[in-house]
Every structure is written in C-alpha cells, then in structure tokens.
Tab-separated table of C-alpha atoms and ligand atoms in Angstrom:
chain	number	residue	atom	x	y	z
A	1	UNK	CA	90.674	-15.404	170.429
A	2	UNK	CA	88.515	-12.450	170.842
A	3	UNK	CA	86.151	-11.276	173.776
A	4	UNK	CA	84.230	-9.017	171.984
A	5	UNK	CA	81.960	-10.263	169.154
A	6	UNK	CA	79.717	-8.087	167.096
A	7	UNK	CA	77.340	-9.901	165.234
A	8	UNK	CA	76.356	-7.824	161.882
A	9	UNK	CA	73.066	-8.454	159.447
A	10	UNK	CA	75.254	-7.969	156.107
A	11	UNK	CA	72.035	-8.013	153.834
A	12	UNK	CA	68.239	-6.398	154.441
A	13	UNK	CA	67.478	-7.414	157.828
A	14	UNK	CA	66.264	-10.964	159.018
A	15	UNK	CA	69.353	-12.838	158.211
A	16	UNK	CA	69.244	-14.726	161.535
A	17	UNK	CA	70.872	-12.413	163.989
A	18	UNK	CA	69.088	-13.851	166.739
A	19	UNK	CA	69.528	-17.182	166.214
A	20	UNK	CA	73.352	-16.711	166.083
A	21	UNK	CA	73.375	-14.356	168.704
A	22	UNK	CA	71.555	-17.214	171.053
A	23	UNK	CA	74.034	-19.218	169.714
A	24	UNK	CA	77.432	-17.287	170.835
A	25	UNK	CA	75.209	-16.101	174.163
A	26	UNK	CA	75.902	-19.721	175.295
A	27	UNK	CA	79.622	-18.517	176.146
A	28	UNK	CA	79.259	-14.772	176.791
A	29	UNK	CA	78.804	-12.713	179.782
A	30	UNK	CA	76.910	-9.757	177.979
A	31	UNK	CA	74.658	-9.504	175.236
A	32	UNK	CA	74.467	-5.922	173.918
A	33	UNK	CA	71.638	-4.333	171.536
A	34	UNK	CA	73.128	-1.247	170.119
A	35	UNK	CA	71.160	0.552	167.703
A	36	UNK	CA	67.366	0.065	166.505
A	37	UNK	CA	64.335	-0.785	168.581
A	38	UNK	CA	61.317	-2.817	168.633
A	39	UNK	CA	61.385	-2.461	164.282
A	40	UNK	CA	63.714	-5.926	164.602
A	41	UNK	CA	62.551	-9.138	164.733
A	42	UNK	CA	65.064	-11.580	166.450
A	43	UNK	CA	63.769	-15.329	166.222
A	44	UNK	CA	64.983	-17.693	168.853
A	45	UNK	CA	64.057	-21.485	169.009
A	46	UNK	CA	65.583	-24.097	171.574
A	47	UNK	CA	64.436	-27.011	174.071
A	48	UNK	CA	61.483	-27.204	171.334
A	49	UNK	CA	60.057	-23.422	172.037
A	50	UNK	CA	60.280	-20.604	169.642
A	51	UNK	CA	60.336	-17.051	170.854
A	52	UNK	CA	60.474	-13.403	168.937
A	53	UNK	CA	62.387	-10.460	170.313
A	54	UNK	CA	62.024	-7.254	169.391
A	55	UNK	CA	64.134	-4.803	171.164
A	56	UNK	CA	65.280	-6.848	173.889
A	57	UNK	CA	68.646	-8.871	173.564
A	58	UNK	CA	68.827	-12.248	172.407
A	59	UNK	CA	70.821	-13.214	175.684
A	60	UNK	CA	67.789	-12.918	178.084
A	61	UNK	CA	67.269	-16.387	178.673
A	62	UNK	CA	70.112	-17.197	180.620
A	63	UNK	CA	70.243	-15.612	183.745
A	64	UNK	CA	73.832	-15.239	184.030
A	65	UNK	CA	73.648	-13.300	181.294
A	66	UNK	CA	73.623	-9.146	181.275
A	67	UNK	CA	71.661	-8.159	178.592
A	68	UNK	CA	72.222	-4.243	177.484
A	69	UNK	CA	70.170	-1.410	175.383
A	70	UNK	CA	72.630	0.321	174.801
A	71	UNK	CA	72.193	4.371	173.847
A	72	UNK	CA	72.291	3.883	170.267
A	73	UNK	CA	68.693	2.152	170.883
A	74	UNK	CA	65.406	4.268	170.490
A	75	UNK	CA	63.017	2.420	173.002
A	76	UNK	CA	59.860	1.805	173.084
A	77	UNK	CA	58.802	1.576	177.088
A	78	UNK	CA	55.193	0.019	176.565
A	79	UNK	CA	57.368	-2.063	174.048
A	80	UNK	CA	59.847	-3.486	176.476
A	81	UNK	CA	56.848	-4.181	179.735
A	82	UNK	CA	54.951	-5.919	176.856
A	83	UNK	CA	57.946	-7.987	176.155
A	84	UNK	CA	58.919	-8.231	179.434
A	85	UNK	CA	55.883	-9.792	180.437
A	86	UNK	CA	54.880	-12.064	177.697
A	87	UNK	CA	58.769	-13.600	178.318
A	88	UNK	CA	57.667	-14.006	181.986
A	89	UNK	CA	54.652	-15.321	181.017
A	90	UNK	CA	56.430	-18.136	179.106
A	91	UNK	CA	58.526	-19.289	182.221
A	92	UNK	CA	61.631	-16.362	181.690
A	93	UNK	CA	61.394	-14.846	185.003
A	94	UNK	CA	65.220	-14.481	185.923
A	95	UNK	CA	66.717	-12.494	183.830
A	96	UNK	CA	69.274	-9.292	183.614
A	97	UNK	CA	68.789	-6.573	182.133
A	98	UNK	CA	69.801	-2.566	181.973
A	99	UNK	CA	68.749	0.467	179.657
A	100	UNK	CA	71.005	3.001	178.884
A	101	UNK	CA	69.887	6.228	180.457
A	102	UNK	CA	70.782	7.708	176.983
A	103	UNK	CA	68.473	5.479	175.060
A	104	UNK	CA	66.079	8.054	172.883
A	105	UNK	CA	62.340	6.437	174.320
A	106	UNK	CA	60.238	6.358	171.391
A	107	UNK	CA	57.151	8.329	172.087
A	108	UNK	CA	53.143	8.377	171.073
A	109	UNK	CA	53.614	10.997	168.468
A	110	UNK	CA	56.624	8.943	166.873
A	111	UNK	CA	54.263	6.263	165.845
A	112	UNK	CA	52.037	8.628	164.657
A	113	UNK	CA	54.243	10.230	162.200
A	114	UNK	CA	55.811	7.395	161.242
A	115	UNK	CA	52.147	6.271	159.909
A	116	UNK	CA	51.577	10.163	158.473
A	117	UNK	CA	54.911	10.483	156.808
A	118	UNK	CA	54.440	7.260	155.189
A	119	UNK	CA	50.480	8.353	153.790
A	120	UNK	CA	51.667	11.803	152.623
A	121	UNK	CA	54.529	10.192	150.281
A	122	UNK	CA	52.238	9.253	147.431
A	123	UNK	CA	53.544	6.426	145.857
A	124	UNK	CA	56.911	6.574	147.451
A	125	UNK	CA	56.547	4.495	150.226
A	126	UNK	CA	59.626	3.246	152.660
A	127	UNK	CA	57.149	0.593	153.610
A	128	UNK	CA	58.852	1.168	157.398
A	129	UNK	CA	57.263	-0.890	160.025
A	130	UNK	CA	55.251	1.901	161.702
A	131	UNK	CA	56.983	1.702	165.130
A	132	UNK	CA	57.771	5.553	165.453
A	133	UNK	CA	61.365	4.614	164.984
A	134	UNK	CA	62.559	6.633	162.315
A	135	UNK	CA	61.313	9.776	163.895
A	136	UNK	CA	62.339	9.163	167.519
A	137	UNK	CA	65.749	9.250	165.707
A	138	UNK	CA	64.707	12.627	163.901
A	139	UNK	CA	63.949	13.926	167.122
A	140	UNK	CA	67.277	12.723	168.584
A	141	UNK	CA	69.419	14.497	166.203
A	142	UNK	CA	66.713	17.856	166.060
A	143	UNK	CA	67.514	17.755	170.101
A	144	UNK	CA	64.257	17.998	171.031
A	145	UNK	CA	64.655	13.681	172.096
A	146	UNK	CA	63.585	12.468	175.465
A	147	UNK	CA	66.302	10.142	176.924
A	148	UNK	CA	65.627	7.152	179.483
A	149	UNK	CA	66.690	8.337	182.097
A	150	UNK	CA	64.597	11.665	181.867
A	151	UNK	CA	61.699	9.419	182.782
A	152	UNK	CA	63.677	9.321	186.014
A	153	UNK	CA	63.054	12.992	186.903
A	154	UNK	CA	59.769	14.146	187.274
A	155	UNK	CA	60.407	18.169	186.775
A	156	UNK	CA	63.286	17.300	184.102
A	157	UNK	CA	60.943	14.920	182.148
A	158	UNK	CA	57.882	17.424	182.373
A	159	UNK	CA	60.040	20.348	181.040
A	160	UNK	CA	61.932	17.962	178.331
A	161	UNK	CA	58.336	17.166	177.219
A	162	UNK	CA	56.182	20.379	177.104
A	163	UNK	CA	59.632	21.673	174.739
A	164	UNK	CA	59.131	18.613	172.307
A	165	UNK	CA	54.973	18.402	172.444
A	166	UNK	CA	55.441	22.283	171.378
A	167	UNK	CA	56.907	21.162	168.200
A	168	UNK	CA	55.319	17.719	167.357
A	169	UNK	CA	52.098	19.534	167.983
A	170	UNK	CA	52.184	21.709	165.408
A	171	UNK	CA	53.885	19.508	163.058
A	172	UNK	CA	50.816	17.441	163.943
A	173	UNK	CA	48.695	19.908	163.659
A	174	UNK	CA	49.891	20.920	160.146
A	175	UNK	CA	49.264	17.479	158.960
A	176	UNK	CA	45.759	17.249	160.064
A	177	UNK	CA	46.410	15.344	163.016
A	178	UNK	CA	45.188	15.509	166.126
A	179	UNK	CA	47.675	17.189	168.854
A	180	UNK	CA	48.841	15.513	172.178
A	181	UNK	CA	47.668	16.699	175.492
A	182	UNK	CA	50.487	17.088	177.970
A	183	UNK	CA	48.976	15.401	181.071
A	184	UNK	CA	48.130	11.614	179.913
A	185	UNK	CA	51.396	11.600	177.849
A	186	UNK	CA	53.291	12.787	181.075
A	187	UNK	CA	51.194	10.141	183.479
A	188	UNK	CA	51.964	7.596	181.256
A	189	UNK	CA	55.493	7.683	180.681
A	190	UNK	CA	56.155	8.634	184.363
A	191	UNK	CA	54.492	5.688	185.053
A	192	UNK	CA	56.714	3.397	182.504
A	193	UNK	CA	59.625	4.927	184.225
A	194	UNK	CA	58.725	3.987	187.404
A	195	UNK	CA	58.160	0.420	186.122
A	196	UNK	CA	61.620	0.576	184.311
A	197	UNK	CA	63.671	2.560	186.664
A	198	UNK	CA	65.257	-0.926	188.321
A	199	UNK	CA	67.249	-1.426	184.595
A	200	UNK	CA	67.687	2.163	183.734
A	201	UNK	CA	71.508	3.063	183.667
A	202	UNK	CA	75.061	4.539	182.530
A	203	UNK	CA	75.480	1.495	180.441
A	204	UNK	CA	78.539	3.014	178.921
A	205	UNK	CA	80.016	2.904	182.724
A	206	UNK	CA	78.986	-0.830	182.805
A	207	UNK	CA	80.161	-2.120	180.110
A	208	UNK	CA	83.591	-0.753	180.331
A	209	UNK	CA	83.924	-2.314	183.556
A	210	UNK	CA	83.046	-5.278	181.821
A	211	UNK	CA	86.042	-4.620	179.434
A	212	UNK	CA	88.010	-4.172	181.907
A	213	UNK	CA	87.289	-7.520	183.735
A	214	UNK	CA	87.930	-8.845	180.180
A	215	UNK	CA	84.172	-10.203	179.796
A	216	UNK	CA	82.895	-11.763	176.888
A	217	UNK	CA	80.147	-9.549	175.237
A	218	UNK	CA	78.697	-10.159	172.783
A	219	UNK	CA	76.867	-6.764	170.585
A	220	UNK	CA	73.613	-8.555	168.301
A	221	UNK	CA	73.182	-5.563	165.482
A	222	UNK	CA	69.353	-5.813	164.127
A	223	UNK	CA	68.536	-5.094	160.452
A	224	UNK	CA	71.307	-5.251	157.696
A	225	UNK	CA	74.076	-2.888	156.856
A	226	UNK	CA	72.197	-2.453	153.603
A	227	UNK	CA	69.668	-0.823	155.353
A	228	UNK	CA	71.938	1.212	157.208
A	229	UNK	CA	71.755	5.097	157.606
A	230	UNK	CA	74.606	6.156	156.140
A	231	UNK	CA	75.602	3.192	153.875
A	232	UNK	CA	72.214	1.230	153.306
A	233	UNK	CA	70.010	1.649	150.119
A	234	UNK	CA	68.969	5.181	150.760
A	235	UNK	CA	66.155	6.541	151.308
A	236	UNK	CA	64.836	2.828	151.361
A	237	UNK	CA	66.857	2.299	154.705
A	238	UNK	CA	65.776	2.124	158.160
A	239	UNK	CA	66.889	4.976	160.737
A	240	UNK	CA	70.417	3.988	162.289
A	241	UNK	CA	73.252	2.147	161.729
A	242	UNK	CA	73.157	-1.648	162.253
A	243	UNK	CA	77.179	-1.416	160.900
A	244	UNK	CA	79.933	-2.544	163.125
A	245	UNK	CA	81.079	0.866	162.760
A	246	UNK	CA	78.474	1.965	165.009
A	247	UNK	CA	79.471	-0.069	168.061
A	248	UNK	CA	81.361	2.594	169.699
A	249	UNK	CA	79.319	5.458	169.343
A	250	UNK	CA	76.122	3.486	170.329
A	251	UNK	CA	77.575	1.763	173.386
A	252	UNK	CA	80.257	4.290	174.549
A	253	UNK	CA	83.389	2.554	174.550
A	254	UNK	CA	86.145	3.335	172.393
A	255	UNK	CA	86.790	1.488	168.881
A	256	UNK	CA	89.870	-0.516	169.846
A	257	UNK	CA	87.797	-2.864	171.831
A	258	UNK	CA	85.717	-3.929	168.867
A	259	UNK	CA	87.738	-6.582	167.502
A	260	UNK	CA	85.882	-9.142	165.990
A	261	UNK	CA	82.823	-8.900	163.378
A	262	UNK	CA	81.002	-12.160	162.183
A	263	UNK	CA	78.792	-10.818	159.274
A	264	UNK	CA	75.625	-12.987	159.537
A	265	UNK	CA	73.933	-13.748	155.854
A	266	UNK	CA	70.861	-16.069	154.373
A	267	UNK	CA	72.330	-18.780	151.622
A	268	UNK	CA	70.329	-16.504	149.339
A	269	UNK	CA	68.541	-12.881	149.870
A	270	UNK	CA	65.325	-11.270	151.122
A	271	UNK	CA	63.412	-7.867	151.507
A	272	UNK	CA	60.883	-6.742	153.109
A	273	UNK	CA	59.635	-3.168	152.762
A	274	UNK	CA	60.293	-0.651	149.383
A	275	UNK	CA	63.432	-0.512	147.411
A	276	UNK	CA	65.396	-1.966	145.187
A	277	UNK	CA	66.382	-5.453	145.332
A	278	UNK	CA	68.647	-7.143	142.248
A	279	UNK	CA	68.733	-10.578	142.583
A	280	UNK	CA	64.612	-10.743	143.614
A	281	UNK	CA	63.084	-13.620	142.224
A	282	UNK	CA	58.863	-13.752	141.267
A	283	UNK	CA	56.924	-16.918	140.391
A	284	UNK	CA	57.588	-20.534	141.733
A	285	UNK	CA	61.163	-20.315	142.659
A	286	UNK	CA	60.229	-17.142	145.078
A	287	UNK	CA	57.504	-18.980	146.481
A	288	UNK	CA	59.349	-22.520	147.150
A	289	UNK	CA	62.104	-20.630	149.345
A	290	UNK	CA	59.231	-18.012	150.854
A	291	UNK	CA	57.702	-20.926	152.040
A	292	UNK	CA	60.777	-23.450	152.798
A	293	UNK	CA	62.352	-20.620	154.886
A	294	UNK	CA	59.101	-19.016	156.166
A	295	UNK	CA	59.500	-15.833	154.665
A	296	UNK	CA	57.505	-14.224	156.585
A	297	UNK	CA	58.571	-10.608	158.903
A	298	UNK	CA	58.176	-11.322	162.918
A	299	UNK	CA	57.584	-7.805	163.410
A	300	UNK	CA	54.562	-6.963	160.692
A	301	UNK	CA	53.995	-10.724	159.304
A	302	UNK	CA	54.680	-9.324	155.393
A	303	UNK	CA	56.065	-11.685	152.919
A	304	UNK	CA	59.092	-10.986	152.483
A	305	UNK	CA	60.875	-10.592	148.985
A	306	UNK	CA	62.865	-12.981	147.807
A	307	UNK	CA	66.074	-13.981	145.529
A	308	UNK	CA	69.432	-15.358	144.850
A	309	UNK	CA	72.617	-14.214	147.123
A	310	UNK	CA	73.701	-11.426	146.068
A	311	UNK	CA	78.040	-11.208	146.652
A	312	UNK	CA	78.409	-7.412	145.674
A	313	UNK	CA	75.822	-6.402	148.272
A	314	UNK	CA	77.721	-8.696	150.758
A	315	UNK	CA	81.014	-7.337	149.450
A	316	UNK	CA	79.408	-3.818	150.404
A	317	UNK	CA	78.613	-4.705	153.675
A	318	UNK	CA	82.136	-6.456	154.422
A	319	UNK	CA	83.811	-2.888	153.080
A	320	UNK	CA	81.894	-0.858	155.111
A	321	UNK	CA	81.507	-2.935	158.458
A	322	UNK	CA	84.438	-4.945	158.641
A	323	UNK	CA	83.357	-8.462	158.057
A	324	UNK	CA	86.257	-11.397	159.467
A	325	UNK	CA	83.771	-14.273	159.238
A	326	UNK	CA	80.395	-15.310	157.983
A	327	UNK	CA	77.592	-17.222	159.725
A	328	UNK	CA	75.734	-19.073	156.250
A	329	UNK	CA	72.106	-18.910	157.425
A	330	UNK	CA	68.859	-20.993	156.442
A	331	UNK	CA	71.108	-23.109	154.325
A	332	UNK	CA	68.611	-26.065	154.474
A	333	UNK	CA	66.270	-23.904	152.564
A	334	UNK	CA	67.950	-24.112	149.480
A	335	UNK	CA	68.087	-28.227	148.710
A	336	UNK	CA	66.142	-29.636	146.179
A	337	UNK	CA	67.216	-27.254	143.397
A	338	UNK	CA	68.473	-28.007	140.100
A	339	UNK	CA	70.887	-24.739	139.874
A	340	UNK	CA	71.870	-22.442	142.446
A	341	UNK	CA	72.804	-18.670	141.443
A	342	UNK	CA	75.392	-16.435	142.693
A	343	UNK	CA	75.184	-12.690	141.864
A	344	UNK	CA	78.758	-11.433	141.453
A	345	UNK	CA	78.453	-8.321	139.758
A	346	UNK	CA	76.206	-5.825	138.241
A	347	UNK	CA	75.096	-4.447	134.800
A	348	UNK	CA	74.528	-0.767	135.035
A	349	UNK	CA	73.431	0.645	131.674
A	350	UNK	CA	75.678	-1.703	129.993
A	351	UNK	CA	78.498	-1.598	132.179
A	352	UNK	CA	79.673	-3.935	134.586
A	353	UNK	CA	80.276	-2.991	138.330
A	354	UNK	CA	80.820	-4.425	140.854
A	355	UNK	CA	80.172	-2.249	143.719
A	356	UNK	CA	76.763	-0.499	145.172
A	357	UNK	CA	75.754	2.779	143.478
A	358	UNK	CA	75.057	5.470	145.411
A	359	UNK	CA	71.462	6.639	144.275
A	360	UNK	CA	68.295	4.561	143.922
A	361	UNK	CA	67.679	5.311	140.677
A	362	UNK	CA	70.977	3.674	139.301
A	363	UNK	CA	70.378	0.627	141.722
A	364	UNK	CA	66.930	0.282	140.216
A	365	UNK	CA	68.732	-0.248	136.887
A	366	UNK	CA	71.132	-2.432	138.384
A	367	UNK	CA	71.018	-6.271	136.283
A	368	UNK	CA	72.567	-8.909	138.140
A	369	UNK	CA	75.148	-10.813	136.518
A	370	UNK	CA	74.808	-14.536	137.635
A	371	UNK	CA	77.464	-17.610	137.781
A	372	UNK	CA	75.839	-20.593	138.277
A	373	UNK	CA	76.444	-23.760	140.261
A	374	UNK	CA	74.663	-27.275	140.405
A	375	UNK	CA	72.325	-27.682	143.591
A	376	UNK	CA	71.213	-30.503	145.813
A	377	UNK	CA	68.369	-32.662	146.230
A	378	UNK	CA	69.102	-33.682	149.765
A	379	UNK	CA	67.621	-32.579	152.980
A	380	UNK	CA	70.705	-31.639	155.415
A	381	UNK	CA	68.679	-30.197	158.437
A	382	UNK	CA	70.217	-33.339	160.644
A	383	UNK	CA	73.386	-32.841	159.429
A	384	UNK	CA	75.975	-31.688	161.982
A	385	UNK	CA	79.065	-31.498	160.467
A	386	UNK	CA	80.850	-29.393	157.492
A	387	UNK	CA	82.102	-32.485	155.943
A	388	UNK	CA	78.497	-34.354	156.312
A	389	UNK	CA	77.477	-32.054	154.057
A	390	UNK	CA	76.290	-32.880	150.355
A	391	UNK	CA	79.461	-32.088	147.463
A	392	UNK	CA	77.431	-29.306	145.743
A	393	UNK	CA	76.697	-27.677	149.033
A	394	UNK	CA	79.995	-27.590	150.150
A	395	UNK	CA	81.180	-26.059	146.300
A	396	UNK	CA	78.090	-23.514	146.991
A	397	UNK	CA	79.548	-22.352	149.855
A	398	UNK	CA	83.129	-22.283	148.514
A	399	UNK	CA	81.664	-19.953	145.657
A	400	UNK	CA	80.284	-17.767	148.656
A	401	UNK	CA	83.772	-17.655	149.865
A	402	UNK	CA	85.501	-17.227	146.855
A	403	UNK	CA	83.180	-14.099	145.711
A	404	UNK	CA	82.862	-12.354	149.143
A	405	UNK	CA	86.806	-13.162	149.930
A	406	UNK	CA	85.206	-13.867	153.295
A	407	UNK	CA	85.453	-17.331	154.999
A	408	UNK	CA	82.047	-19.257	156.482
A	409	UNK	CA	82.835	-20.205	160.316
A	410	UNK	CA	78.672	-21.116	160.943
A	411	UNK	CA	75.996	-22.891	158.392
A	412	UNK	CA	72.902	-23.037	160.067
A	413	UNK	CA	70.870	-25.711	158.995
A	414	UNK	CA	67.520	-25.464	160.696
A	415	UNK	CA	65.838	-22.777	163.186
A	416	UNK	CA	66.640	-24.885	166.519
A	417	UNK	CA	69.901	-23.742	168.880
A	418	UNK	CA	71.087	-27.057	167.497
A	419	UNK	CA	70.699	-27.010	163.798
A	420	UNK	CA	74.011	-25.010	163.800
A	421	UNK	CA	77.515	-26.631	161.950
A	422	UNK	CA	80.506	-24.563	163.473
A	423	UNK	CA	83.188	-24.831	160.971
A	424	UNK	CA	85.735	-22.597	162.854
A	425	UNK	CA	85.364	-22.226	166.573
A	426	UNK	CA	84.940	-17.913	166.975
A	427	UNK	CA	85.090	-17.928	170.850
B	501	IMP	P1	61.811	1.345	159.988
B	501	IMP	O1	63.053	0.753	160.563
B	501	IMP	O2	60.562	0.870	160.686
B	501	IMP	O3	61.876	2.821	159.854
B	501	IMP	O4	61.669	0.775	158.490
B	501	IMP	C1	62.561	1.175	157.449
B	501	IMP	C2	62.874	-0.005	156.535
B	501	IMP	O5	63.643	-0.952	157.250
B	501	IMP	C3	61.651	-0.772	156.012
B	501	IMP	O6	61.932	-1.250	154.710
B	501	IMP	C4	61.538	-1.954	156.960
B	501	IMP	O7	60.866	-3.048	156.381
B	501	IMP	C5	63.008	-2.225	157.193
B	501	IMP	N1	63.267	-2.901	158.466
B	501	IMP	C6	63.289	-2.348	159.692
B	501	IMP	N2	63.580	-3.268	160.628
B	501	IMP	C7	63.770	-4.418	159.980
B	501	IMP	C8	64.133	-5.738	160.392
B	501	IMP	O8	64.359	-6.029	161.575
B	501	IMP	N3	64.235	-6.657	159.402
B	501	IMP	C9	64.039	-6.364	158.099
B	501	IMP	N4	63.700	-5.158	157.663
B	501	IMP	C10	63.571	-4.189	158.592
C-alpha cells in the first residue's frame, strides 16, 4: 500500500482531477498542488453543494487536512484571497493551508501579455486562458520571477521588482502597451503579502517531515500530460508539467518517494483551447455528450471539444508519467449509445502508428483508427458497484484496459463524492 498518491490528468485537462482528488482526500493527511495555477478548474460536489477550485487544493474542506502550493505553482495572490474568501463565504472557514515561498506569484503584467501574445499571433492562437500563467513561467526561467516569499521582504521585493518592471516595461512598451508604474504594483502586492504571509513557507521542509512521519499525501496534478511542457501537444500546451515526473522538482523531495500514480481519464475525450485533437467528434454525437457531461470549462465557461477515447494518447501519457492505475471518469455520460469507439492507433499519411508524433503538423494529419464496441441504453448513475454495472459497460471498460495495458481501480458515475465505484482499494 502506498502513502504517496499522485493523481495525473492523462488527457487535455478536465478529466476529473478534483473530484478524485476529494475522493482520496477522505484518507490523506496532505493534499499537494504542484505545478499550474489558477488556469485549472477542479470541480468538487458533496453533501449536495458544488464548488470550483482553481489554484487551491482539492483537500481544503477538511480541516485536518494540510493543503500545499507547492513551488512548481505560479500564483496568483488576488487569485488565492478571492478564493479564499468566496470558500469562507460558503461556510469553509477552517481550513490549512501553506504556499511555498518559492511559488513564482503571477503578476499584473503576466495577464497582460498573456492577452498581447495571444492578439499578435494572427491566426495561431493557443486559445490559453488569459491568466498570465504562461509568462509568469517565462519569467521564472528568464530569472527575472518574483517568488512568494519576496512579498515577505519589503527592500528585497522592491529591488526584485524595479529589475523585472525594467524589462516587462519595455517589452510592453514595444507592443503598444501601456507600462506599469512601480508604486501601485509595489502597494499592492505588499499588501497581498501581508494578507498571505500566515501560509507562506519552505514547503519543501514541510512536506518532508511529513514523509518522514510516513503521512499520507496526496499530489492533485491540474491539466493533462498532453498538455504538458515538455511532452504535451506542443506549442498547443499549457506552461508546466502536470506529469508525475514533475513531482519532485515541483515539491522538493526526492523521486523515490513518489510511488504511486493513478492516471485520471474521461470514458471518452475533450479539448478546450487550439490544437489538434484526433478522435473530436462535430454534429449530434458531440453535442449529446457536451451536454450529458456538461462540457463546459470552469475556468473560462468555453465548450469544450469533444470525441471518442483516444488509447494512444493515453498510452502516451502512461509512457511518459508512469501510469499504475486508472480512475474511468464521467462514465454515466456515455449510456444510451448504439456503438461506442475506441481509438487504438493512428493513420499518418498512410501509415499506421501508434504513438504521438512529435510536431503539430503530423498530429494534424493524424486519422484515428477506431475498433468498435456495442453501447448501453441504461442509466448507471445509482449504480455502486463494478459488477452492478450493465455487460457492455463492463466489455467497454475491459477494451480500455486491454488497449492502454492499464487496469481501472475508479469509474465515476456521477459528479457527487458518492457517485464513485472503487474497483481496487488504492489506499
Ligand atoms: P494556459 O495554461 O492558460 O497557458 O493555456 C494553455 C492551454 O492549456 C490552452 O489550450 C488552455 O485551454 C489549456 N488549459 C490550461 N488549463 C487547463 C485546464 O485546467 N483544463 C483544460 N485545459 C486547460
């Protein structure tokens, strides 16, 4: 049995990290965001209320629970009082939680760019959610990034930020854009830091104490490993790693201790933003499981794009993460179909593959090749055990199995903490 549980997004993003993550949060001691900020949308529902992180772990309901931002995170601090408050608002007042000191704070100008760089790239859009997060991360690795716990020194912070505003200004400038004045960006972070200082710390200390105790923690990646950084669909990717690769680096322990990996995945795909997407569907189908699964982002309310699972993007993520188990998500979505479609390989210009291609433009010529298995008429959101479950849902998810060579421990059959069949027992 494991005590350390990292729970990856193995397709685009929205697979239902949060839900599972609330799930497994029952039993842990420490919830841990490690890379991304307040671009993910984490959807929670239990006791018949529905709530939407964005950057702040999926554990902070239960007050026994540490929840961490760990310094793989770029954080927004208006972000996280917003949060903070509208949780608190809602009855959450107890509640743990610490920022790593080395968490890159995404800043005014980010958001700003984000919105410029998107505008000056013609037709090529990312179609990123505008948050400033992809360059607070450009500024992290150009060292010119302000950290957490600079916020925490007034002289520090003043010089970290007349070095940056320097730069962004005339990049700013250059652009057309109007440039940032030191003082109000100065008052107004100060003034974040002073509201945040009570959570700001060496989480990397903390946590290995944790180890050490042998806690349970629990690390809730946002996004997908195909939109990962390094092995996503690039340049249609988002700005870090949501791999379990990245655990280490973006929490500071050391690899050994991450140990398990439950890859979370939708019975079938979706999208939102640019790029190129294989198995998308158009037309009825697309709109019956937009509108079944409410396909709809938390974080910018798009539609999201939809279509069949896709087993050589899940067979990417499982190579390059590490994948021992799969949580089967929105699984109720798919009954009432005649056929259900499994994507198990690729045609690329009239070959077959079966792995990922490196560029966009080869992905973009990418044909799925389909096997095909009967569906189910019947509704299964009450169900609450694997073996309750219809015959052709049960050979679906064999076929999910058999294709990704990875077994199903969760099906989640509804959006509620209960809604959730545990086929093997993870911790
Ligand atoms: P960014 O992360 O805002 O830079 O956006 C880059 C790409 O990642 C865009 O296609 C976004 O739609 C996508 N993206 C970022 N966060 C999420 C998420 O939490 N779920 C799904 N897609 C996301």
């Amino acid at each position: 049995m494991s005590n350390r549980l990292v729970i990856v997004g193995t397709q685009w993003g929205d697979e239902g990290k949060g839900k599972i993550t609330d799930f497994f949060a029952q039993n842990a001691d420490v919830v841990v965001r490690y890379q991304g900020g307040n671009n993910a949308g984490h959807t929670i529902a239990f006791d018949g209320q529905k709530f939407a992180l964005q950057s702040i772990p999926s554990g902070i309901f239960n007050p026994r629970i540490k929840n961490v931002m760990a310094n793989g995170m770029v954080v927004n601090p208006k972000a996280v009082l917003t949060e903070l408050a509208g949780l608190e608002a809602r009855g959450v007042k107890e509640y743990q939680l610490f920022i790593s000191n080395r968490a890159t704070v995404v800043m005014p100008y980010h958001m700003t760019l984000d919105g410029a760089y998107e505008s000056f790239k013609g037709g090529k859009l990312i179609g990123t959610t505008k948050k400033g997060i992809g360059p607070a991360y450009a500024d992290k690795y150009n060292r010119i990034g302000i950290r957490m716990g600079d916020l925490l020194d007034a002289d520090y912070f003043a010089e970290r930020l007349r070095d940056a505003l320097a730069i962004k200004n005339m990049e700013l400038e250059m652009l057309g854009l109007e440039p940032y004045g030191f003082d109000a960006v100065y008052e107004e972070y100060m003034e974040y830091g002073r509201c945040l200082s009570r959570y700001i710390c060496d989480t990397s200390v903390m946590l290995n104490a944790e180890i050490e105790k042998n806690s349970r923690i629990l690390f809730e990646g946002a996004q997908g490993v195909m939109l990962c950084i390094e092995n996503g669909t690039f340049p249609y990717v988002t700005s870090s790693s949501p791999s379990a690769a990245s655990v280490p680096l973006n929490t500071g322990i050391a690899p050994r201790y991450v140990d398990r990996v439950l890859g979370v995945c939708k019975a079938y795909t979706t999208r939102v933003g640019e790029g190129p997407f294989p198995t998308e569907l158009d037309g009825d189908l697309a709109h019956y499981i937009r509108e079944r699964g409410h396909e709809y982002g938390t974080v910018t309310g798009r539609p999201r794009r939809v279509g069949y699972f896709d087993a050589v993007a899940l067979n990417h993520a499982r190579r390059v993460s590490g994948v021992d188990y799969l949580a089967l998500m929105l699984f109720d979505v798919l009954s009432g179909l005649d056929v259900v479609k499994i994507c198990v390989a690729y045609e690329l210009d009239g070959k077959r593959i079966e792995h990922v291609p490196s560029t966009i433009a080869e992905y973009a010529r990418c044909k799925p090749v389909y096997v095909e298995v009967p569906g189910w008429k019947e509704e299964i959101g009450h169900i609450g055990s694997y073996d309750e479950l219809p015959v052709a849902a049960k050979n679906y998810i064999g076929k999910i199995e058999e294709f990704t060579g990875v077994k199903v421990a969760i099906v989640s059959v509804g959006p509620d903490r209960t809604q959730t069949i545990t086929v093997k027992q993870l911790w």
